[in-house]
Coordinates of C-alpha atoms in Angstrom, one line a residue:
Chain A
X1 CA 32.1 -8.9 41.3
X2 CA 32.5 -8.6 37.9
X3 CA 30.7 -12.2 36.9
X4 CA 27.6 -10.8 38.7
X5 CA 27.5 -7.8 36.9
X6 CA 28.3 -9.8 33.3
X7 CA 25.4 -11.9 34.3
X8 CA 23.2 -9.0 35.2
X9 CA 23.8 -7.5 31.8
X10 CA 23.4 -10.8 30.1
X11 CA 20.0 -11.0 31.8
X12 CA 18.7 -7.4 30.7
X13 CA 20.5 -8.1 27.5
X14 CA 17.7 -11.5 26.6
X15 CA 15.3 -9.1 28.5
X16 CA 15.4 -6.6 25.8
X17 CA 15.9 -8.4 23.3
X18 CA 12.1 -10.6 24.3
X19 CA 10.8 -7.1 24.7
X20 CA 11.7 -6.2 20.7
X21 CA 10.7 -9.5 19.1
X22 CA 7.3 -9.3 20.2
X23 CA 7.0 -5.9 19.0
X24 CA 8.4 -7.6 16.4
X25 CA 5.9 -9.9 15.8
X26 CA 3.2 -6.6 16.5
X27 CA 4.1 -5.6 13.0
X28 CA 5.5 -8.9 11.2
X29 CA 2.2 -10.1 11.9
X30 CA -0.5 -8.2 10.0
X31 CA 1.8 -6.7 7.6
X32 CA 2.8 -10.4 6.2
X33 CA 0.7 -12.9 7.4
X34 CA -2.7 -11.7 8.1
X35 CA -5.0 -9.3 10.0
X36 CA -8.3 -7.9 10.6
X37 CA -10.1 -5.2 8.9
X38 CA -13.4 -3.3 9.6
X39 CA -14.8 -2.4 6.0
X40 CA -17.9 0.4 6.4
X41 CA -19.6 1.8 3.3
X42 CA -22.4 0.5 1.1
X43 CA -20.3 -0.2 -2.2
X44 CA -19.5 -4.3 -1.6
X45 CA -23.3 -4.1 -0.5
X46 CA -24.5 -8.0 -1.2
X47 CA -21.9 -9.7 0.1
X48 CA -20.4 -7.2 3.0
X49 CA -22.5 -5.3 4.9
X50 CA -23.0 -1.4 4.6
X51 CA -22.6 -0.5 9.2
X52 CA -19.3 -2.4 9.5
X53 CA -18.5 -5.6 9.4
X54 CA -14.9 -7.8 10.7
X55 CA -13.0 -9.1 7.9
X56 CA -9.7 -11.5 8.0
X57 CA -7.5 -11.2 5.0
X58 CA -4.2 -12.3 4.5
X59 CA -1.4 -11.2 3.2
X60 CA 0.8 -14.3 1.6
X61 CA -0.9 -14.8 -1.9
X62 CA -0.2 -10.9 -3.7
X63 CA 3.7 -11.1 -2.9
X64 CA 3.4 -14.7 -4.2
X65 CA 1.1 -13.0 -7.3
X66 CA -1.8 -15.0 -6.8
X67 CA -4.3 -13.1 -6.7
X68 CA -6.6 -13.9 -9.6
X69 CA -10.2 -12.8 -11.2
X70 CA -13.4 -12.8 -8.5
X71 CA -10.5 -12.4 -4.9
X72 CA -12.0 -9.7 -2.6
X73 CA -9.3 -8.4 -2.0
X74 CA -7.7 -5.5 -0.2
X75 CA -6.5 -2.1 -1.9
X76 CA -4.7 1.3 -1.7
X77 CA -7.0 3.8 -3.3
X78 CA -4.9 5.1 -5.9
X79 CA -6.4 8.9 -5.0
X80 CA -5.9 8.9 -1.1
X81 CA -3.0 6.9 -0.8
X82 CA -3.8 7.0 3.4
X83 CA -7.3 5.2 2.7
X84 CA -7.3 1.2 1.8
X85 CA -10.2 0.4 -0.2
X86 CA -12.1 -3.3 -0.1
X87 CA -12.8 -4.2 -4.0
X88 CA -13.5 -7.8 -6.3
X89 CA -10.8 -8.4 -8.8
X90 CA -12.8 -8.2 -12.2
X91 CA -10.0 -8.4 -14.8
X92 CA -6.3 -9.3 -15.0
X93 CA -3.7 -7.6 -16.9
X94 CA -4.7 -8.8 -20.5
X95 CA -8.2 -8.7 -19.9
X96 CA -11.3 -7.1 -21.9
X97 CA -13.6 -5.5 -19.2
X98 CA -16.7 -3.9 -20.7
X99 CA -18.7 -1.6 -18.3
X100 CA -22.0 1.0 -17.6
X101 CA -20.6 4.2 -17.5
X102 CA -23.5 5.0 -15.3
X103 CA -25.8 1.9 -14.2
X104 CA -28.4 4.2 -13.0
X105 CA -29.1 6.2 -16.5
X106 CA -29.7 4.1 -19.5
X107 CA -27.3 1.2 -20.7
X108 CA -24.3 3.3 -22.6
X109 CA -21.4 0.9 -22.0
X110 CA -17.3 1.1 -22.0
X111 CA -15.0 -1.7 -23.3
X112 CA -11.3 -1.4 -21.4
X113 CA -7.9 -3.2 -22.0
X114 CA -6.5 -3.7 -18.2
X115 CA -2.6 -2.7 -19.1
X116 CA 0.0 -5.4 -18.6
X117 CA 0.9 -5.3 -14.5
X118 CA -2.4 -4.0 -13.7
X119 CA -5.8 -5.0 -12.2
X120 CA -8.9 -4.2 -12.8
X121 CA -10.7 -3.8 -9.4
X122 CA -15.0 -3.1 -8.8
X123 CA -16.9 -2.7 -5.9
X124 CA -20.1 -5.9 -6.4
X125 CA -22.6 -2.9 -6.0
X126 CA -22.2 -1.0 -9.3
X127 CA -24.9 1.5 -8.2
X128 CA -22.5 2.6 -5.6
X129 CA -19.2 2.0 -5.8
X130 CA -15.9 4.5 -6.6
X131 CA -13.7 1.8 -8.6
X132 CA -11.6 1.7 -12.2
X133 CA -14.8 2.8 -13.5
X134 CA -13.9 6.3 -12.4
X135 CA -10.4 6.1 -11.8
X136 CA -8.8 3.6 -14.6
X137 CA -7.5 -0.4 -13.8
X138 CA -4.7 0.2 -10.3
X139 CA -1.4 -0.9 -10.6
X140 CA -0.7 -4.7 -9.3
X141 CA 1.4 -3.5 -6.5
X142 CA -1.1 -1.3 -4.2
X143 CA -2.9 -4.4 -3.3
X144 CA -2.6 -4.8 0.1
X145 CA -3.9 -8.6 1.1
X146 CA -6.7 -10.8 0.1
X147 CA -9.8 -11.2 2.0
X148 CA -10.9 -15.1 2.8
X149 CA -12.6 -14.8 6.0
X150 CA -16.0 -13.1 7.1
X151 CA -16.0 -12.4 11.3
X152 CA -19.8 -13.2 13.1
X153 CA -20.4 -12.2 15.7
X154 CA -22.8 -12.9 17.5
X155 CA -23.7 -8.6 17.3
X156 CA -24.8 -9.6 13.7
X157 CA -27.8 -12.2 14.9
X158 CA -29.3 -8.7 16.6
X159 CA -28.3 -7.0 13.8
X160 CA -31.0 -9.2 12.1
X161 CA -33.9 -10.0 14.4
X162 CA -33.4 -5.5 14.7
X163 CA -34.4 -5.6 11.2
X164 CA -37.6 -7.5 11.1
X165 CA -38.6 -5.8 14.7
X166 CA -38.2 -2.6 12.7
X167 CA -39.6 -3.8 9.8
X168 CA -42.7 -5.2 12.4
X169 CA -43.1 -2.3 14.5
X170 CA -43.6 -0.3 11.3
X171 CA -46.2 -1.4 10.3
X172 CA -47.6 -1.5 14.1
X173 CA -46.3 1.7 15.2
X174 CA -48.0 1.8 18.8
X175 CA -44.8 0.5 21.1
X176 CA -41.6 0.5 20.9
X177 CA -40.2 3.7 18.7
X178 CA -36.8 3.4 20.3
X179 CA -35.9 -0.1 18.8
X180 CA -36.4 1.6 14.9
X181 CA -34.1 4.8 16.3
X182 CA -31.6 2.6 17.2
X183 CA -31.6 0.7 13.6
X184 CA -31.5 3.4 11.8
X185 CA -28.2 4.7 13.8
X186 CA -26.1 1.9 11.9
X187 CA -25.7 3.5 7.9
Chain B
X1 CA 23.2 -33.2 22.6
X2 CA 25.3 -29.9 22.9
X3 CA 25.5 -29.8 19.0
X4 CA 22.1 -29.8 18.8
X5 CA 21.4 -27.2 22.2
X6 CA 24.1 -25.2 19.9
X7 CA 22.0 -24.9 17.2
X8 CA 18.8 -24.3 18.1
X9 CA 20.1 -21.7 20.3
X10 CA 21.7 -20.2 17.0
X11 CA 18.7 -20.6 15.5
X12 CA 17.0 -19.0 17.9
X13 CA 19.3 -16.1 18.1
X14 CA 19.3 -16.1 13.8
X15 CA 15.1 -15.8 14.0
X16 CA 14.5 -12.6 16.0
X17 CA 17.6 -10.8 14.4
X18 CA 15.1 -11.9 11.0
X19 CA 12.7 -10.4 12.8
X20 CA 13.7 -7.7 14.1
X21 CA 16.0 -6.5 10.1
X22 CA 12.6 -7.0 8.6
X23 CA 10.9 -4.7 11.1
X24 CA 13.3 -2.2 10.8
X25 CA 13.6 -2.0 7.5
X26 CA 9.5 -1.0 7.1
X27 CA 9.3 0.9 9.5
X28 CA 12.1 3.1 9.1
X29 CA 14.4 2.3 6.6
X30 CA 17.4 0.5 4.4
X31 CA 19.7 0.3 2.7
X32 CA 19.5 -0.1 -1.3
X33 CA 21.6 -0.6 -5.1
X34 CA 21.5 1.9 -7.4
X35 CA 21.5 0.3 -10.4
X36 CA 21.4 1.5 -14.3
X37 CA 22.5 5.1 -15.3
X38 CA 18.5 6.4 -15.5
X39 CA 19.7 9.0 -12.3
X40 CA 23.2 9.4 -13.8
X41 CA 24.6 12.8 -12.4
X42 CA 23.5 12.1 -9.0
X43 CA 23.8 8.2 -8.7
X44 CA 26.5 6.3 -11.3
X45 CA 27.7 8.8 -12.5
X46 CA 30.5 7.0 -14.5
X47 CA 29.1 4.2 -16.5
X48 CA 32.3 3.1 -16.3
X49 CA 33.0 2.3 -12.4
X50 CA 31.8 -1.3 -11.3
X51 CA 30.8 -0.3 -8.7
X52 CA 27.0 0.6 -7.6
X53 CA 26.2 3.0 -6.1
X54 CA 24.2 2.4 -2.3
X55 CA 21.6 4.7 -0.8
X56 CA 19.5 4.5 2.3
X57 CA 16.1 4.5 1.7
X58 CA 13.9 6.6 4.3
X59 CA 10.6 5.0 4.8
X60 CA 9.0 6.7 8.2
X61 CA 8.0 9.6 5.9
X62 CA 5.9 7.0 4.6
X63 CA 3.8 7.4 7.2
X64 CA 1.7 11.1 6.9
X65 CA 3.2 10.9 2.9
X66 CA 5.4 13.9 3.9
X67 CA 7.0 14.0 0.7
X68 CA 7.7 17.5 -1.5
X69 CA 9.1 18.6 -4.7
X70 CA 12.2 17.1 -5.9
X71 CA 12.8 13.9 -3.4
X72 CA 14.0 11.4 -5.0
X73 CA 12.2 8.2 -4.5
X74 CA 11.5 4.7 -4.2
X75 CA 8.8 2.8 -6.0
X76 CA 7.8 0.1 -7.2
X77 CA 6.9 -0.4 -11.0
X78 CA 3.5 -0.1 -12.3
X79 CA 3.6 -3.0 -15.1
X80 CA 6.0 -5.3 -12.8
X81 CA 5.4 -5.2 -8.8
X82 CA 8.9 -6.9 -8.3
X83 CA 10.1 -3.9 -9.5
X84 CA 11.6 -1.4 -8.0
X85 CA 12.6 1.9 -9.6
X86 CA 14.2 5.2 -8.6
X87 CA 13.6 8.8 -9.5
X88 CA 12.6 12.3 -8.7
X89 CA 9.2 14.4 -7.8
X90 CA 8.9 16.7 -9.9
X91 CA 4.9 17.6 -9.5
X92 CA 2.7 16.6 -6.3
X93 CA -1.2 16.2 -6.7
X94 CA -2.6 19.7 -8.0
X95 CA 0.1 20.7 -10.3
X96 CA -0.1 21.0 -14.1
X97 CA 3.4 19.8 -15.7
X98 CA 4.8 20.3 -18.6
X99 CA 5.5 16.6 -20.9
X100 CA 8.5 15.7 -22.0
X101 CA 9.0 15.9 -26.5
X102 CA 5.1 17.3 -26.7
X103 CA 3.6 20.2 -26.1
X104 CA 0.7 18.9 -23.8
X105 CA 0.0 19.9 -20.2
X106 CA -1.5 17.8 -18.1
X107 CA -2.9 17.9 -14.1
X108 CA -1.4 15.5 -11.9
X109 CA -4.6 13.3 -10.1
X110 CA -5.3 13.8 -6.5
X111 CA -3.4 11.0 -4.4
X112 CA -0.7 10.9 -8.2
X113 CA 2.4 12.1 -8.5
X114 CA 4.9 12.5 -11.8
X115 CA 8.6 11.7 -11.7
X116 CA 11.2 11.6 -13.3
X117 CA 14.6 10.4 -13.3
X118 CA 17.7 13.5 -13.7
X119 CA 19.2 11.5 -16.9
X120 CA 16.2 12.6 -19.4
X121 CA 18.9 11.7 -22.4
X122 CA 17.6 7.1 -20.4
X123 CA 15.4 7.4 -18.4
X124 CA 12.1 5.2 -18.7
X125 CA 9.9 7.5 -16.3
X126 CA 5.7 9.7 -16.0
X127 CA 6.9 11.2 -19.8
X128 CA 6.3 7.4 -21.1
X129 CA 4.0 5.9 -18.1
X130 CA 2.1 8.5 -17.0
X131 CA 1.7 9.7 -13.0
X132 CA 1.8 6.8 -10.9
X133 CA 0.4 6.0 -8.0
X134 CA 1.7 7.7 -4.3
X135 CA 0.3 4.2 -3.1
X136 CA 3.1 2.6 -4.6
X137 CA 6.0 4.9 -3.3
X138 CA 8.2 3.0 -1.0
X139 CA 10.5 5.7 0.7
X140 CA 12.4 8.2 0.0
X141 CA 16.2 8.3 -0.5
X142 CA 18.1 10.5 1.7
X143 CA 21.8 9.7 1.9
X144 CA 24.7 7.4 -0.3
X145 CA 26.5 5.4 1.5
X146 CA 28.5 4.1 -0.6
X147 CA 31.1 4.5 -2.1
X148 CA 33.0 5.9 0.8
X149 CA 34.5 8.9 -1.6
X150 CA 30.9 9.5 -2.0
X151 CA 29.4 9.1 1.1
X152 CA 26.6 12.3 1.2
X153 CA 23.3 13.9 1.5
X154 CA 21.3 14.0 -1.5
X155 CA 20.3 17.0 -2.5
X156 CA 16.7 18.2 -3.5
X157 CA 16.1 20.2 -6.6
X158 CA 13.4 21.4 -8.3
X159 CA 13.6 22.0 -12.2
X160 CA 10.8 25.9 -11.8
X161 CA 10.6 25.5 -15.2
X162 CA 8.5 22.3 -15.7
X163 CA 5.6 22.9 -13.7
X164 CA 3.0 25.6 -12.6
X165 CA 0.7 24.9 -9.3
X166 CA -2.2 26.9 -11.0

């Protein structure tokens, strides 16, 4: 009788451990190995789409200090800790960075030195990006991951087609105006 | 064959418990040692004793950044991301704060906090490196768990004369 209860309890503990292990994997893999994120917004425009790209980021190299210039990184925004932004690392600690104050008007520029333990991040689209030019260099500790892959989906191809279609239909607006409005929906 | 089996079982158990440990310490809380005298009346009151204080760091509050004035927080250093510091939050975004040893008044920017040690004599804090982004905060210290005679909660203390909210 006692032996039977023991085996039942052992079985229950084993099952519970397997469930706990599964839940822990759900925490550990996106935090320590790699995760996927959807990136919105115009700030990385030539590289990433305005309409939301799925990117895959790995979370190993920032812990080892292997982030270098030119890497695309996920950074916890210094202005809002709940928000994560995707930018490119332009300067590491000790670098001198020159940037235009306002690229839309004039070419006044300013030069800054990145202090110890900080990085200088910028969006690829200098015209519409809220980055180190506004809030200054960010501490390295805010880096959450390094983007290394952008997912391509069939829908991307369809979008390209649709863009072509809408251009085409813009020239001949007699038919298929539905496609145009659907294409506008992404912004 | 028998020893191999035992080794395999042991490593599997160790892996499972390691995984659970990492998850719990990341999401809910962990225990950390306090070194140095920068928080002196609160932690490590006597510099002569060899034992450091051990504290419980609550990380569940980071889910929605429920931090308030007077909380003691752990954050990673601005100059070296591997270092952790323990300080007390004096000001939150929107507060005006007077910098010590200096007559300037500074408005804390959005998403930042102003941290200071309880021991103004030996503390590297926001008076030297400026406001700290809230994203660097790694947890809130709630209890002292070791040594046994000092077990207890860490109370919230706000020095009223330092801040003004407008």
